[in-house]
CSV table of C-alpha atoms in Angstrom, one decimal:
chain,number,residue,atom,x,y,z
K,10,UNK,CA,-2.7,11.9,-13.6
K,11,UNK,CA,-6.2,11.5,-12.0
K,12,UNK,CA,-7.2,10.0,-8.7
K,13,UNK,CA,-7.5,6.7,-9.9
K,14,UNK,CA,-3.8,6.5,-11.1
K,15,UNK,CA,-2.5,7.3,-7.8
K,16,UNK,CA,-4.7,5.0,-5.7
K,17,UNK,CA,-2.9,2.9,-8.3
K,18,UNK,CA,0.3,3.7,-7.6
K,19,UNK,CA,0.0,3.9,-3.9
K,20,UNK,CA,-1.0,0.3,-4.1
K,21,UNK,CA,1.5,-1.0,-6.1
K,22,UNK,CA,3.6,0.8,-4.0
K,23,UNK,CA,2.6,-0.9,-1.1
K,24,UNK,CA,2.4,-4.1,-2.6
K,25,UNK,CA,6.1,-4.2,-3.9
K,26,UNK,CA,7.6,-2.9,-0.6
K,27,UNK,CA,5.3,-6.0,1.2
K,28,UNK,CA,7.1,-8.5,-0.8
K,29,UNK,CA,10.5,-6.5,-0.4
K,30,UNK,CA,9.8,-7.4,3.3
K,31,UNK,CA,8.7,-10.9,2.9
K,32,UNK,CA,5.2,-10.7,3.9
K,33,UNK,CA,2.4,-12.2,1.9
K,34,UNK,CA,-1.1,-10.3,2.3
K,35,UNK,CA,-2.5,-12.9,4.5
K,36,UNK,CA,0.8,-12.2,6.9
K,37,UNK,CA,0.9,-8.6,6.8
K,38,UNK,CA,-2.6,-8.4,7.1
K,39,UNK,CA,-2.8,-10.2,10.6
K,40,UNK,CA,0.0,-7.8,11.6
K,41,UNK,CA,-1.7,-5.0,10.0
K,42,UNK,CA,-5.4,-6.4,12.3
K,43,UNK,CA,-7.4,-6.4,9.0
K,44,UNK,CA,-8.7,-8.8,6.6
K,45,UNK,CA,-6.6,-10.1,4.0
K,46,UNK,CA,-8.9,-8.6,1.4
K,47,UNK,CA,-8.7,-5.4,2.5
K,48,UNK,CA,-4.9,-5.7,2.0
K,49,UNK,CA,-5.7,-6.9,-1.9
K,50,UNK,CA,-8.1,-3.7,-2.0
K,51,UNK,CA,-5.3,-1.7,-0.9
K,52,UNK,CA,-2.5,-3.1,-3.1
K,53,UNK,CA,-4.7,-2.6,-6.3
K,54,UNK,CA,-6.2,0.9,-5.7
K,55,UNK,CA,-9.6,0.3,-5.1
K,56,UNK,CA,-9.7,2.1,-1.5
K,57,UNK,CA,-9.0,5.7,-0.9
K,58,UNK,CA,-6.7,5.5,2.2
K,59,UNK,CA,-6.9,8.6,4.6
K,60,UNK,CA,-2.9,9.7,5.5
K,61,UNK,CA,-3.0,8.5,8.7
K,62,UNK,CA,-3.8,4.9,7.3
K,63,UNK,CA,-0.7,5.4,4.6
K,64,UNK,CA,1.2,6.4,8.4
K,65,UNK,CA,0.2,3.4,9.6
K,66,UNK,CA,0.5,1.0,6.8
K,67,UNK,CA,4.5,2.8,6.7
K,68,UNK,CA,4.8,1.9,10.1
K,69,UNK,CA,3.9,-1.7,9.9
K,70,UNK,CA,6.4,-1.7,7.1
K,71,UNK,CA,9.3,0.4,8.8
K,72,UNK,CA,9.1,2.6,5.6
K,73,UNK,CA,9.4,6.3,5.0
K,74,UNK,CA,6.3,7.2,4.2
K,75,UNK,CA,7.5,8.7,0.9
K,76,UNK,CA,8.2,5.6,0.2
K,77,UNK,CA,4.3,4.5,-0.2
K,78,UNK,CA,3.2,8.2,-2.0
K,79,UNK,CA,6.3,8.1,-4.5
K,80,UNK,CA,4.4,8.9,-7.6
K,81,UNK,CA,5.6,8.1,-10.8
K,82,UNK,CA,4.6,11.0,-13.8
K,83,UNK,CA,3.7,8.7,-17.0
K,84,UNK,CA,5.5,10.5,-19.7
């Protein structure tokens, strides 16, 4: 698994435990203080988030932050 397939991941990660919690990304985005496009970069891998951005973005959720880096092996 390279890079890219985890940014994956960790977006779609991020984007299923949003709508879990009932936010859309224009929501969670004004709680969040960003754009609403930097919430659809997030969700679909393009940006390299730093851990304390994953902390954050966990927090805002009220997730484990294992949660968000749960990695699934493709077998």
């Amino acid at each position: 698994m390279d890079k890219k397939d985890i940014l994956k991941q960790i977006g779609k990660n991020i984007q299923k435990i949003r709508q879990e919690k009932g936010y859309t990304q224009e929501t969670f985005s004004e709680l969040m203080g960003c754009s609403w496009s930097y919430v659809a970069k997030m969700e679909s891998g393009i940006l390299n988030l730093s851990i304390g951005k994953i902390t954050e973005i966990a927090n805002y959720l009220n997730v484990d932050i294992n949660l968000i880096l749960e990695i699934k092996n493709k077998s």
